[in-house]
Amino acid sequence: MIELQLQFEKLSNQARFVKMIVSKELVVSNRKKADIVEELRQKKFRPFPKVAKAKAAGETEDAEDGANDEAEEATTGGASADYDYLLGMAIWSLTKEKVRRVHSLIHK
């Protein structure tokens, strides 16, 4: 049940992210990642830490390496990798069709 809720939240955030880019409410091109991540936080996008997911899957070695990266990022303004599920989306997915497709997945 918790996993379904997390998937729902992630899909909802992705749909909102794509919709904001398509409608030009959010601009990601030609900007520093740290600035985009700060704006994502301000707009209340949920972070999804990779380390927590890796630890849950039992990948302790990789998770520990990621923890070091996160500690480093925390000193530079936060774990920007927590938003890679948004910022790592392929450019072709930033279309109105993708928004509709993700919305249809959410409402199933």
PDB file of N, CA and C in Angstrom:
ATOM      1  N   MET A   1       0.824  -1.193   0.000  1.00  0.00           N
ATOM      2  CA  MET A   1       0.000   0.000   0.000  1.00  0.00           C
ATOM      3  C   MET A   1       0.869   1.257   0.000  1.00  0.00           C
ATOM      4  N   ILE A   2       1.902   1.242   0.821  1.00  0.00           N
ATOM      5  CA  ILE A   2       2.806   2.393   0.882  1.00  0.00           C
ATOM      6  C   ILE A   2       3.499   2.584  -0.463  1.00  0.00           C
ATOM      7  N   GLU A   3       3.888   1.476  -1.074  1.00  0.00           N
ATOM      8  CA  GLU A   3       4.556   1.541  -2.387  1.00  0.00           C
ATOM      9  C   GLU A   3       3.630   2.163  -3.437  1.00  0.00           C
ATOM     10  N   LEU A   4       2.356   1.808  -3.406  1.00  0.00           N
ATOM     11  CA  LEU A   4       1.392   2.389  -4.348  1.00  0.00           C
ATOM     12  C   LEU A   4       1.246   3.891  -4.114  1.00  0.00           C
ATOM     13  N   GLN A   5       1.215   4.294  -2.855  1.00  0.00           N
ATOM     14  CA  GLN A   5       1.102   5.722  -2.532  1.00  0.00           C
ATOM     15  C   GLN A   5       2.327   6.481  -3.053  1.00  0.00           C
ATOM     16  N   LEU A   6       3.509   5.898  -2.879  1.00  0.00           N
ATOM     17  CA  LEU A   6       4.738   6.540  -3.364  1.00  0.00           C
ATOM     18  C   LEU A   6       4.728   6.652  -4.886  1.00  0.00           C
ATOM     19  N   GLN A   7       4.291   5.591  -5.563  1.00  0.00           N
ATOM     20  CA  GLN A   7       4.202   5.632  -7.026  1.00  0.00           C
ATOM     21  C   GLN A   7       3.212   6.691  -7.479  1.00  0.00           C
ATOM     22  N   PHE A   8       2.087   6.781  -6.773  1.00  0.00           N
ATOM     23  CA  PHE A   8       1.084   7.790  -7.089  1.00  0.00           C
ATOM     24  C   PHE A   8       1.661   9.195  -6.936  1.00  0.00           C
ATOM     25  N   GLU A   9       2.351   9.442  -5.825  1.00  0.00           N
ATOM     26  CA  GLU A   9       2.937  10.764  -5.585  1.00  0.00           C
ATOM     27  C   GLU A   9       3.995  11.101  -6.635  1.00  0.00           C
ATOM     28  N   LYS A  10       4.785  10.108  -6.994  1.00  0.00           N
ATOM     29  CA  LYS A  10       5.825  10.342  -7.995  1.00  0.00           C
ATOM     30  C   LYS A  10       5.202  10.675  -9.352  1.00  0.00           C
ATOM     31  N   LEU A  11       4.202   9.893  -9.765  1.00  0.00           N
ATOM     32  CA  LEU A  11       3.516  10.155 -11.037  1.00  0.00           C
ATOM     33  C   LEU A  11       2.812  11.512 -11.013  1.00  0.00           C
ATOM     34  N   SER A  12       2.188  11.841  -9.902  1.00  0.00           N
ATOM     35  CA  SER A  12       1.518  13.142  -9.787  1.00  0.00           C
ATOM     36  C   SER A  12       2.510  14.283  -9.928  1.00  0.00           C
ATOM     37  N   ASN A  13       3.661  14.144  -9.274  1.00  0.00           N
ATOM     38  CA  ASN A  13       4.698  15.170  -9.383  1.00  0.00           C
ATOM     39  C   ASN A  13       5.241  15.264 -10.804  1.00  0.00           C
ATOM     40  N   GLN A  14       5.431  14.115 -11.452  1.00  0.00           N
ATOM     41  CA  GLN A  14       5.935  14.131 -12.824  1.00  0.00           C
ATOM     42  C   GLN A  14       4.930  14.797 -13.754  1.00  0.00           C
ATOM     43  N   ALA A  15       3.650  14.496 -13.562  1.00  0.00           N
ATOM     44  CA  ALA A  15       2.619  15.109 -14.405  1.00  0.00           C
ATOM     45  C   ALA A  15       2.590  16.619 -14.196  1.00  0.00           C
ATOM     46  N   ARG A  16       2.668  17.056 -12.946  1.00  0.00           N
ATOM     47  CA  ARG A  16       2.648  18.490 -12.648  1.00  0.00           C
ATOM     48  C   ARG A  16       3.889  19.178 -13.204  1.00  0.00           C
ATOM     49  N   PHE A  17       5.047  18.506 -13.102  1.00  0.00           N
ATOM     50  CA  PHE A  17       6.310  19.028 -13.622  1.00  0.00           C
ATOM     51  C   PHE A  17       6.226  19.235 -15.136  1.00  0.00           C
ATOM     52  N   VAL A  18       5.762  18.211 -15.849  1.00  0.00           N
ATOM     53  CA  VAL A  18       5.655  18.293 -17.310  1.00  0.00           C
ATOM     54  C   VAL A  18       4.643  19.374 -17.694  1.00  0.00           C
ATOM     55  N   LYS A  19       3.518  19.403 -16.991  1.00  0.00           N
ATOM     56  CA  LYS A  19       2.485  20.403 -17.283  1.00  0.00           C
ATOM     57  C   LYS A  19       3.032  21.817 -17.080  1.00  0.00           C
ATOM     58  N   MET A  20       3.820  22.028 -16.034  1.00  0.00           N
ATOM     59  CA  MET A  20       4.386  23.352 -15.771  1.00  0.00           C
ATOM     60  C   MET A  20       5.406  23.748 -16.835  1.00  0.00           C
ATOM     61  N   ILE A  21       6.153  22.783 -17.337  1.00  0.00           N
ATOM     62  CA  ILE A  21       7.129  23.080 -18.396  1.00  0.00           C
ATOM     63  C   ILE A  21       6.400  23.388 -19.695  1.00  0.00           C
ATOM     64  N   VAL A  22       5.395  22.575 -20.032  1.00  0.00           N
ATOM     65  CA  VAL A  22       4.639  22.790 -21.267  1.00  0.00           C
ATOM     66  C   VAL A  22       3.955  24.154 -21.255  1.00  0.00           C
ATOM     67  N   SER A  23       3.431  24.552 -20.084  1.00  0.00           N
ATOM     68  CA  SER A  23       2.733  25.840 -19.982  1.00  0.00           C
ATOM     69  C   SER A  23       3.686  27.005 -19.663  1.00  0.00           C
ATOM     70  N   LYS A  24       4.991  26.696 -19.619  1.00  0.00           N
ATOM     71  CA  LYS A  24       6.031  27.701 -19.373  1.00  0.00           C
ATOM     72  C   LYS A  24       5.955  28.345 -17.989  1.00  0.00           C
ATOM     73  N   GLU A  25       5.329  27.650 -17.038  1.00  0.00           N
ATOM     74  CA  GLU A  25       5.327  28.104 -15.642  1.00  0.00           C
ATOM     75  C   GLU A  25       6.663  27.789 -14.975  1.00  0.00           C
ATOM     76  N   LEU A  26       7.376  26.814 -15.535  1.00  0.00           N
ATOM     77  CA  LEU A  26       8.673  26.398 -15.008  1.00  0.00           C
ATOM     78  C   LEU A  26       9.636  26.291 -16.179  1.00  0.00           C
ATOM     79  N   VAL A  27      10.771  26.957 -16.051  1.00  0.00           N
ATOM     80  CA  VAL A  27      11.788  26.918 -17.099  1.00  0.00           C
ATOM     81  C   VAL A  27      13.002  26.182 -16.538  1.00  0.00           C
ATOM     82  N   VAL A  28      13.455  25.150 -17.261  1.00  0.00           N
ATOM     83  CA  VAL A  28      14.610  24.389 -16.809  1.00  0.00           C
ATOM     84  C   VAL A  28      15.819  24.560 -17.727  1.00  0.00           C
ATOM     85  N   SER A  29      15.585  24.988 -18.950  1.00  0.00           N
ATOM     86  CA  SER A  29      16.708  25.106 -19.882  1.00  0.00           C
ATOM     87  C   SER A  29      17.576  26.312 -19.545  1.00  0.00           C
ATOM     88  N   ASN A  30      18.879  26.105 -19.692  1.00  0.00           N
ATOM     89  CA  ASN A  30      19.878  27.150 -19.512  1.00  0.00           C
ATOM     90  C   ASN A  30      19.890  27.712 -18.083  1.00  0.00           C
ATOM     91  N   ARG A  31      19.649  26.827 -17.101  1.00  0.00           N
ATOM     92  CA  ARG A  31      19.687  27.219 -15.693  1.00  0.00           C
ATOM     93  C   ARG A  31      20.542  26.239 -14.922  1.00  0.00           C
ATOM     94  N   LYS A  32      21.093  26.690 -13.792  1.00  0.00           N
ATOM     95  CA  LYS A  32      21.864  25.813 -12.920  1.00  0.00           C
ATOM     96  C   LYS A  32      20.918  24.853 -12.219  1.00  0.00           C
ATOM     97  N   LYS A  33      21.390  23.613 -12.056  1.00  0.00           N
ATOM     98  CA  LYS A  33      20.570  22.587 -11.417  1.00  0.00           C
ATOM     99  C   LYS A  33      20.172  23.018 -10.003  1.00  0.00           C
ATOM    100  N   ALA A  34      21.095  23.615  -9.269  1.00  0.00           N
ATOM    101  CA  ALA A  34      20.794  24.046  -7.897  1.00  0.00           C
ATOM    102  C   ALA A  34      19.644  25.046  -7.866  1.00  0.00           C
ATOM    103  N   ASP A  35      19.590  25.938  -8.849  1.00  0.00           N
ATOM    104  CA  ASP A  35      18.504  26.919  -8.913  1.00  0.00           C
ATOM    105  C   ASP A  35      17.170  26.247  -9.232  1.00  0.00           C
ATOM    106  N   ILE A  36      17.210  25.274 -10.123  1.00  0.00           N
ATOM    107  CA  ILE A  36      15.985  24.552 -10.484  1.00  0.00           C
ATOM    108  C   ILE A  36      15.485  23.761  -9.282  1.00  0.00           C
ATOM    109  N   VAL A  37      16.401  23.095  -8.579  1.00  0.00           N
ATOM    110  CA  VAL A  37      16.026  22.307  -7.409  1.00  0.00           C
ATOM    111  C   VAL A  37      15.406  23.206  -6.343  1.00  0.00           C
ATOM    112  N   GLU A  38      15.972  24.378  -6.148  1.00  0.00           N
ATOM    113  CA  GLU A  38      15.403  25.321  -5.180  1.00  0.00           C
ATOM    114  C   GLU A  38      13.983  25.712  -5.576  1.00  0.00           C
ATOM    115  N   GLU A  39      13.764  25.956  -6.854  1.00  0.00           N
ATOM    116  CA  GLU A  39      12.421  26.305  -7.321  1.00  0.00           C
ATOM    117  C   GLU A  39      11.463  25.123  -7.148  1.00  0.00           C
ATOM    118  N   LEU A  40      11.949  23.908  -7.392  1.00  0.00           N
ATOM    119  CA  LEU A  40      11.110  22.724  -7.192  1.00  0.00           C
ATOM    120  C   LEU A  40      10.689  22.607  -5.730  1.00  0.00           C
ATOM    121  N   ARG A  41      11.613  22.905  -4.821  1.00  0.00           N
ATOM    122  CA  ARG A  41      11.273  22.888  -3.391  1.00  0.00           C
ATOM    123  C   ARG A  41      10.226  23.952  -3.076  1.00  0.00           C
ATOM    124  N   GLN A  42      10.427  25.148  -3.614  1.00  0.00           N
ATOM    125  CA  GLN A  42       9.476  26.232  -3.369  1.00  0.00           C
ATOM    126  C   GLN A  42       8.088  25.880  -3.886  1.00  0.00           C
ATOM    127  N   LYS A  43       8.045  25.152  -4.988  1.00  0.00           N
ATOM    128  CA  LYS A  43       6.766  24.773  -5.586  1.00  0.00           C
ATOM    129  C   LYS A  43       6.228  23.479  -4.980  1.00  0.00           C
ATOM    130  N   LYS A  44       6.855  23.035  -3.898  1.00  0.00           N
ATOM    131  CA  LYS A  44       6.392  21.877  -3.107  1.00  0.00           C
ATOM    132  C   LYS A  44       6.410  20.550  -3.856  1.00  0.00           C
ATOM    133  N   PHE A  45       7.407  20.365  -4.745  1.00  0.00           N
ATOM    134  CA  PHE A  45       7.601  19.054  -5.354  1.00  0.00           C
ATOM    135  C   PHE A  45       8.261  18.162  -4.314  1.00  0.00           C
ATOM    136  N   ARG A  46       7.824  16.935  -4.221  1.00  0.00           N
ATOM    137  CA  ARG A  46       8.361  16.016  -3.227  1.00  0.00           C
ATOM    138  C   ARG A  46       9.690  15.438  -3.690  1.00  0.00           C
ATOM    139  N   PRO A  47      10.681  15.458  -2.810  1.00  0.00           N
ATOM    140  CA  PRO A  47      11.951  14.799  -3.141  1.00  0.00           C
ATOM    141  C   PRO A  47      11.812  13.282  -2.952  1.00  0.00           C
ATOM    142  N   PHE A  48      12.476  12.526  -3.795  1.00  0.00           N
ATOM    143  CA  PHE A  48      12.539  11.074  -3.660  1.00  0.00           C
ATOM    144  C   PHE A  48      14.005  10.672  -3.583  1.00  0.00           C
ATOM    145  N   PRO A  49      14.545  10.570  -2.360  1.00  0.00           N
ATOM    146  CA  PRO A  49      15.965  10.235  -2.193  1.00  0.00           C
ATOM    147  C   PRO A  49      16.308   8.855  -2.751  1.00  0.00           C
ATOM    148  N   LYS A  50      17.391   8.795  -3.484  1.00  0.00           N
ATOM    149  CA  LYS A  50      17.829   7.522  -4.059  1.00  0.00           C
ATOM    150  C   LYS A  50      18.403   6.609  -2.986  1.00  0.00           C
ATOM    151  N   VAL A  51      19.078   7.162  -1.996  1.00  0.00           N
ATOM    152  CA  VAL A  51      19.728   6.360  -0.960  1.00  0.00           C
ATOM    153  C   VAL A  51      18.705   5.550  -0.181  1.00  0.00           C
ATOM    154  N   ALA A  52      17.602   6.152   0.185  1.00  0.00           N
ATOM    155  CA  ALA A  52      16.564   5.440   0.935  1.00  0.00           C
ATOM    156  C   ALA A  52      16.047   4.255   0.134  1.00  0.00           C
ATOM    157  N   LYS A  53      15.840   4.462  -1.158  1.00  0.00           N
ATOM    158  CA  LYS A  53      15.336   3.394  -2.021  1.00  0.00           C
ATOM    159  C   LYS A  53      16.385   2.281  -2.153  1.00  0.00           C
ATOM    160  N   ALA A  54      17.646   2.667  -2.307  1.00  0.00           N
ATOM    161  CA  ALA A  54      18.714   1.679  -2.439  1.00  0.00           C
ATOM    162  C   ALA A  54      18.858   0.864  -1.152  1.00  0.00           C
ATOM    163  N   LYS A  55      18.771   1.522  -0.004  1.00  0.00           N
ATOM    164  CA  LYS A  55      18.870   0.813   1.276  1.00  0.00           C
ATOM    165  C   LYS A  55      17.694  -0.140   1.443  1.00  0.00           C
ATOM    166  N   ALA A  56      16.515   0.295   1.048  1.00  0.00           N
ATOM    167  CA  ALA A  56      15.322  -0.551   1.162  1.00  0.00           C
ATOM    168  C   ALA A  56      15.466  -1.789   0.293  1.00  0.00           C
ATOM    169  N   ALA A  57      16.161  -1.659  -0.820  1.00  0.00           N
ATOM    170  CA  ALA A  57      16.359  -2.789  -1.729  1.00  0.00           C
ATOM    171  C   ALA A  57      17.547  -3.650  -1.309  1.00  0.00           C
ATOM    172  N   GLY A  58      18.248  -3.239  -0.239  1.00  0.00           N
ATOM    173  CA  GLY A  58      19.374  -4.014   0.261  1.00  0.00           C
ATOM    174  C   GLY A  58      20.692  -3.694  -0.415  1.00  0.00           C
ATOM    175  N   GLU A  59      20.770  -2.616  -1.132  1.00  0.00           N
ATOM    176  CA  GLU A  59      21.994  -2.229  -1.828  1.00  0.00           C
ATOM    177  C   GLU A  59      22.816  -1.314  -0.925  1.00  0.00           C
ATOM    178  N   THR A  60      23.407  -1.885   0.123  1.00  0.00           N
ATOM    179  CA  THR A  60      24.058  -1.053   1.130  1.00  0.00           C
ATOM    180  C   THR A  60      25.343  -0.405   0.627  1.00  0.00           C
ATOM    181  N   GLU A  61      26.102  -1.095  -0.192  1.00  0.00           N
ATOM    182  CA  GLU A  61      27.349  -0.493  -0.684  1.00  0.00           C
ATOM    183  C   GLU A  61      27.092   0.763  -1.496  1.00  0.00           C
ATOM    184  N   ASP A  62      26.228   0.663  -2.505  1.00  0.00           N
ATOM    185  CA  ASP A  62      25.905   1.812  -3.338  1.00  0.00           C
ATOM    186  C   ASP A  62      25.216   2.900  -2.525  1.00  0.00           C
ATOM    187  N   ALA A  63      24.378   2.482  -1.586  1.00  0.00           N
ATOM    188  CA  ALA A  63      23.658   3.453  -0.774  1.00  0.00           C
ATOM    189  C   ALA A  63      24.621   4.250   0.083  1.00  0.00           C
ATOM    190  N   GLU A  64      25.670   3.583   0.584  1.00  0.00           N
ATOM    191  CA  GLU A  64      26.644   4.300   1.405  1.00  0.00           C
ATOM    192  C   GLU A  64      27.398   5.314   0.563  1.00  0.00           C
ATOM    193  N   ASP A  65      27.748   4.941  -0.664  1.00  0.00           N
ATOM    194  CA  ASP A  65      28.410   5.898  -1.550  1.00  0.00           C
ATOM    195  C   ASP A  65      27.499   7.076  -1.817  1.00  0.00           C
ATOM    196  N   GLY A  66      26.228   6.803  -2.037  1.00  0.00           N
ATOM    197  CA  GLY A  66      25.249   7.858  -2.265  1.00  0.00           C
ATOM    198  C   GLY A  66      25.101   8.746  -1.043  1.00  0.00           C
ATOM    199  N   ALA A  67      25.237   8.164   0.157  1.00  0.00           N
ATOM    200  CA  ALA A  67      25.119   8.955   1.376  1.00  0.00           C
ATOM    201  C   ALA A  67      26.238   9.976   1.446  1.00  0.00           C
ATOM    202  N   ASN A  68      27.435   9.580   1.002  1.00  0.00           N
ATOM    203  CA  ASN A  68      28.542  10.532   0.973  1.00  0.00           C
ATOM    204  C   ASN A  68      28.259  11.667   0.007  1.00  0.00           C
ATOM    205  N   ASP A  69      27.695  11.335  -1.148  1.00  0.00           N
ATOM    206  CA  ASP A  69      27.330  12.358  -2.126  1.00  0.00           C
ATOM    207  C   ASP A  69      26.274  13.289  -1.558  1.00  0.00           C
ATOM    208  N   GLU A  70      25.307  12.721  -0.850  1.00  0.00           N
ATOM    209  CA  GLU A  70      24.242  13.547  -0.289  1.00  0.00           C
ATOM    210  C   GLU A  70      24.782  14.467   0.785  1.00  0.00           C
ATOM    211  N   ALA A  71      25.734  13.979   1.595  1.00  0.00           N
ATOM    212  CA  ALA A  71      26.325  14.827   2.626  1.00  0.00           C
ATOM    213  C   ALA A  71      27.037  16.002   1.972  1.00  0.00           C
ATOM    214  N   GLU A  72      27.681  15.721   0.855  1.00  0.00           N
ATOM    215  CA  GLU A  72      28.358  16.771   0.099  1.00  0.00           C
ATOM    216  C   GLU A  72      27.347  17.769  -0.464  1.00  0.00           C
ATOM    217  N   GLU A  73      26.245  17.249  -1.021  1.00  0.00           N
ATOM    218  CA  GLU A  73      25.224  18.119  -1.591  1.00  0.00           C
ATOM    219  C   GLU A  73      24.514  18.928  -0.524  1.00  0.00           C
ATOM    220  N   ALA A  74      24.402  18.379   0.689  1.00  0.00           N
ATOM    221  CA  ALA A  74      23.721  19.094   1.767  1.00  0.00           C
ATOM    222  C   ALA A  74      24.462  20.388   2.097  1.00  0.00           C
ATOM    223  N   THR A  75      25.779  20.354   1.945  1.00  0.00           N
ATOM    224  CA  THR A  75      26.547  21.566   2.228  1.00  0.00           C
ATOM    225  C   THR A  75      26.420  22.573   1.094  1.00  0.00           C
ATOM    226  N   THR A  76      25.960  22.124  -0.071  1.00  0.00           N
ATOM    227  CA  THR A  76      25.811  23.040  -1.207  1.00  0.00           C
ATOM    228  C   THR A  76      24.351  23.345  -1.500  1.00  0.00           C
ATOM    229  N   GLY A  77      23.472  23.118  -0.513  1.00  0.00           N
ATOM    230  CA  GLY A  77      22.083  23.536  -0.703  1.00  0.00           C
ATOM    231  C   GLY A  77      21.081  22.416  -0.841  1.00  0.00           C
ATOM    232  N   GLY A  78      21.451  21.181  -0.495  1.00  0.00           N
ATOM    233  CA  GLY A  78      20.464  20.110  -0.511  1.00  0.00           C
ATOM    234  C   GLY A  78      20.769  19.040  -1.525  1.00  0.00           C
ATOM    235  N   ALA A  79      20.081  17.928  -1.361  1.00  0.00           N
ATOM    236  CA  ALA A  79      20.314  16.754  -2.197  1.00  0.00           C
ATOM    237  C   ALA A  79      19.588  16.920  -3.519  1.00  0.00           C
ATOM    238  N   SER A  80      20.262  17.490  -4.483  1.00  0.00           N
ATOM    239  CA  SER A  80      19.632  17.719  -5.783  1.00  0.00           C
ATOM    240  C   SER A  80      19.294  16.412  -6.485  1.00  0.00           C
ATOM    241  N   ALA A  81      19.978  15.333  -6.130  1.00  0.00           N
ATOM    242  CA  ALA A  81      19.684  14.034  -6.738  1.00  0.00           C
ATOM    243  C   ALA A  81      18.288  13.549  -6.361  1.00  0.00           C
ATOM    244  N   ASP A  82      17.711  14.105  -5.301  1.00  0.00           N
ATOM    245  CA  ASP A  82      16.358  13.731  -4.886  1.00  0.00           C
ATOM    246  C   ASP A  82      15.316  14.116  -5.920  1.00  0.00           C
ATOM    247  N   TYR A  83      15.697  14.988  -6.839  1.00  0.00           N
ATOM    248  CA  TYR A  83      14.774  15.458  -7.870  1.00  0.00           C
ATOM    249  C   TYR A  83      15.146  14.924  -9.256  1.00  0.00           C
ATOM    250  N   ASP A  84      16.049  13.955  -9.295  1.00  0.00           N
ATOM    251  CA  ASP A  84      16.447  13.382 -10.583  1.00  0.00           C
ATOM    252  C   ASP A  84      15.288  12.679 -11.283  1.00  0.00           C
ATOM    253  N   TYR A  85      14.308  12.214 -10.514  1.00  0.00           N
ATOM    254  CA  TYR A  85      13.142  11.573 -11.138  1.00  0.00           C
ATOM    255  C   TYR A  85      12.374  12.578 -12.000  1.00  0.00           C
ATOM    256  N   LEU A  86      12.567  13.863 -11.744  1.00  0.00           N
ATOM    257  CA  LEU A  86      11.967  14.906 -12.576  1.00  0.00           C
ATOM    258  C   LEU A  86      12.965  15.413 -13.607  1.00  0.00           C
ATOM    259  N   LEU A  87      14.144  15.801 -13.127  1.00  0.00           N
ATOM    260  CA  LEU A  87      15.129  16.424 -14.004  1.00  0.00           C
ATOM    261  C   LEU A  87      15.769  15.432 -14.969  1.00  0.00           C
ATOM    262  N   GLY A  88      15.634  14.150 -14.678  1.00  0.00           N
ATOM    263  CA  GLY A  88      16.197  13.128 -15.556  1.00  0.00           C
ATOM    264  C   GLY A  88      15.238  12.644 -16.629  1.00  0.00           C
ATOM    265  N   MET A  89      14.047  13.225 -16.670  1.00  0.00           N
ATOM    266  CA  MET A  89      13.073  12.816 -17.694  1.00  0.00           C
ATOM    267  C   MET A  89      13.579  13.227 -19.073  1.00  0.00           C
ATOM    268  N   ALA A  90      13.339  12.365 -20.040  1.00  0.00           N
ATOM    269  CA  ALA A  90      13.752  12.665 -21.410  1.00  0.00           C
ATOM    270  C   ALA A  90      12.985  13.882 -21.929  1.00  0.00           C
ATOM    271  N   ILE A  91      13.644  14.693 -22.720  1.00  0.00           N
ATOM    272  CA  ILE A  91      13.020  15.901 -23.257  1.00  0.00           C
ATOM    273  C   ILE A  91      11.762  15.568 -24.052  1.00  0.00           C
ATOM    274  N   TRP A  92      11.775  14.472 -24.789  1.00  0.00           N
ATOM    275  CA  TRP A  92      10.591  14.119 -25.586  1.00  0.00           C
ATOM    276  C   TRP A  92       9.388  13.835 -24.704  1.00  0.00           C
ATOM    277  N   SER A  93       9.638  13.567 -23.397  1.00  0.00           N
ATOM    278  CA  SER A  93       8.515  13.287 -22.505  1.00  0.00           C
ATOM    279  C   SER A  93       7.850  14.566 -21.995  1.00  0.00           C
ATOM    280  N   LEU A  94       8.401  15.714 -22.335  1.00  0.00           N
ATOM    281  CA  LEU A  94       7.842  16.983 -21.877  1.00  0.00           C
ATOM    282  C   LEU A  94       6.826  17.518 -22.883  1.00  0.00           C
ATOM    283  N   THR A  95       5.863  16.692 -23.201  1.00  0.00           N
ATOM    284  CA  THR A  95       4.860  17.048 -24.196  1.00  0.00           C
ATOM    285  C   THR A  95       3.460  16.941 -23.589  1.00  0.00           C
ATOM    286  N   LYS A  96       2.500  17.524 -24.250  1.00  0.00           N
ATOM    287  CA  LYS A  96       1.113  17.444 -23.784  1.00  0.00           C
ATOM    288  C   LYS A  96       0.618  16.001 -23.785  1.00  0.00           C
ATOM    289  N   GLU A  97       1.085  15.213 -24.756  1.00  0.00           N
ATOM    290  CA  GLU A  97       0.684  13.807 -24.815  1.00  0.00           C
ATOM    291  C   GLU A  97       1.158  13.068 -23.556  1.00  0.00           C
ATOM    292  N   LYS A  98       2.379  13.378 -23.109  1.00  0.00           N
ATOM    293  CA  LYS A  98       2.913  12.735 -21.911  1.00  0.00           C
ATOM    294  C   LYS A  98       2.093  13.126 -20.685  1.00  0.00           C
ATOM    295  N   VAL A  99       1.677  14.389 -20.608  1.00  0.00           N
ATOM    296  CA  VAL A  99       0.838  14.839 -19.498  1.00  0.00           C
ATOM    297  C   VAL A  99      -0.449  14.020 -19.460  1.00  0.00           C
ATOM    298  N   ARG A 100      -1.088  13.870 -20.619  1.00  0.00           N
ATOM    299  CA  ARG A 100      -2.324  13.085 -20.686  1.00  0.00           C
ATOM    300  C   ARG A 100      -2.083  11.633 -20.291  1.00  0.00           C
ATOM    301  N   ARG A 101      -0.982  11.051 -20.762  1.00  0.00           N
ATOM    302  CA  ARG A 101      -0.682   9.657 -20.469  1.00  0.00           C
ATOM    303  C   ARG A 101      -0.455   9.456 -18.974  1.00  0.00           C
ATOM    304  N   VAL A 102       0.303  10.342 -18.351  1.00  0.00           N
ATOM    305  CA  VAL A 102       0.577  10.220 -16.923  1.00  0.00           C
ATOM    306  C   VAL A 102      -0.698  10.440 -16.119  1.00  0.00           C
ATOM    307  N   HIS A 103      -1.527  11.402 -16.532  1.00  0.00           N
ATOM    308  CA  HIS A 103      -2.802  11.627 -15.851  1.00  0.00           C
ATOM    309  C   HIS A 103      -3.685  10.389 -15.950  1.00  0.00           C
ATOM    310  N   SER A 104      -3.675   9.725 -17.086  1.00  0.00           N
ATOM    311  CA  SER A 104      -4.498   8.530 -17.221  1.00  0.00           C
ATOM    312  C   SER A 104      -4.001   7.416 -16.317  1.00  0.00           C
ATOM    313  N   LEU A 105      -2.688   7.332 -16.101  1.00  0.00           N
ATOM    314  CA  LEU A 105      -2.136   6.338 -15.167  1.00  0.00           C
ATOM    315  C   LEU A 105      -2.543   6.648 -13.740  1.00  0.00           C
ATOM    316  N   ILE A 106      -2.555   7.913 -13.393  1.00  0.00           N
ATOM    317  CA  ILE A 106      -2.911   8.329 -12.035  1.00  0.00           C
ATOM    318  C   ILE A 106      -4.355   8.006 -11.736  1.00  0.00           C
ATOM    319  N   HIS A 107      -5.220   8.196 -12.710  1.00  0.00           N
ATOM    320  CA  HIS A 107      -6.661   8.056 -12.484  1.00  0.00           C
ATOM    321  C   HIS A 107      -7.192   6.647 -12.757  1.00  0.00           C
ATOM    322  N   LYS A 108      -6.311   5.680 -12.871  1.00  0.00           N
ATOM    323  CA  LYS A 108      -6.744   4.275 -13.070  1.00  0.00           C
ATOM    324  C   LYS A 108      -7.213   3.692 -11.763  1.00  0.00           C
TER     325      LYS A 108
END
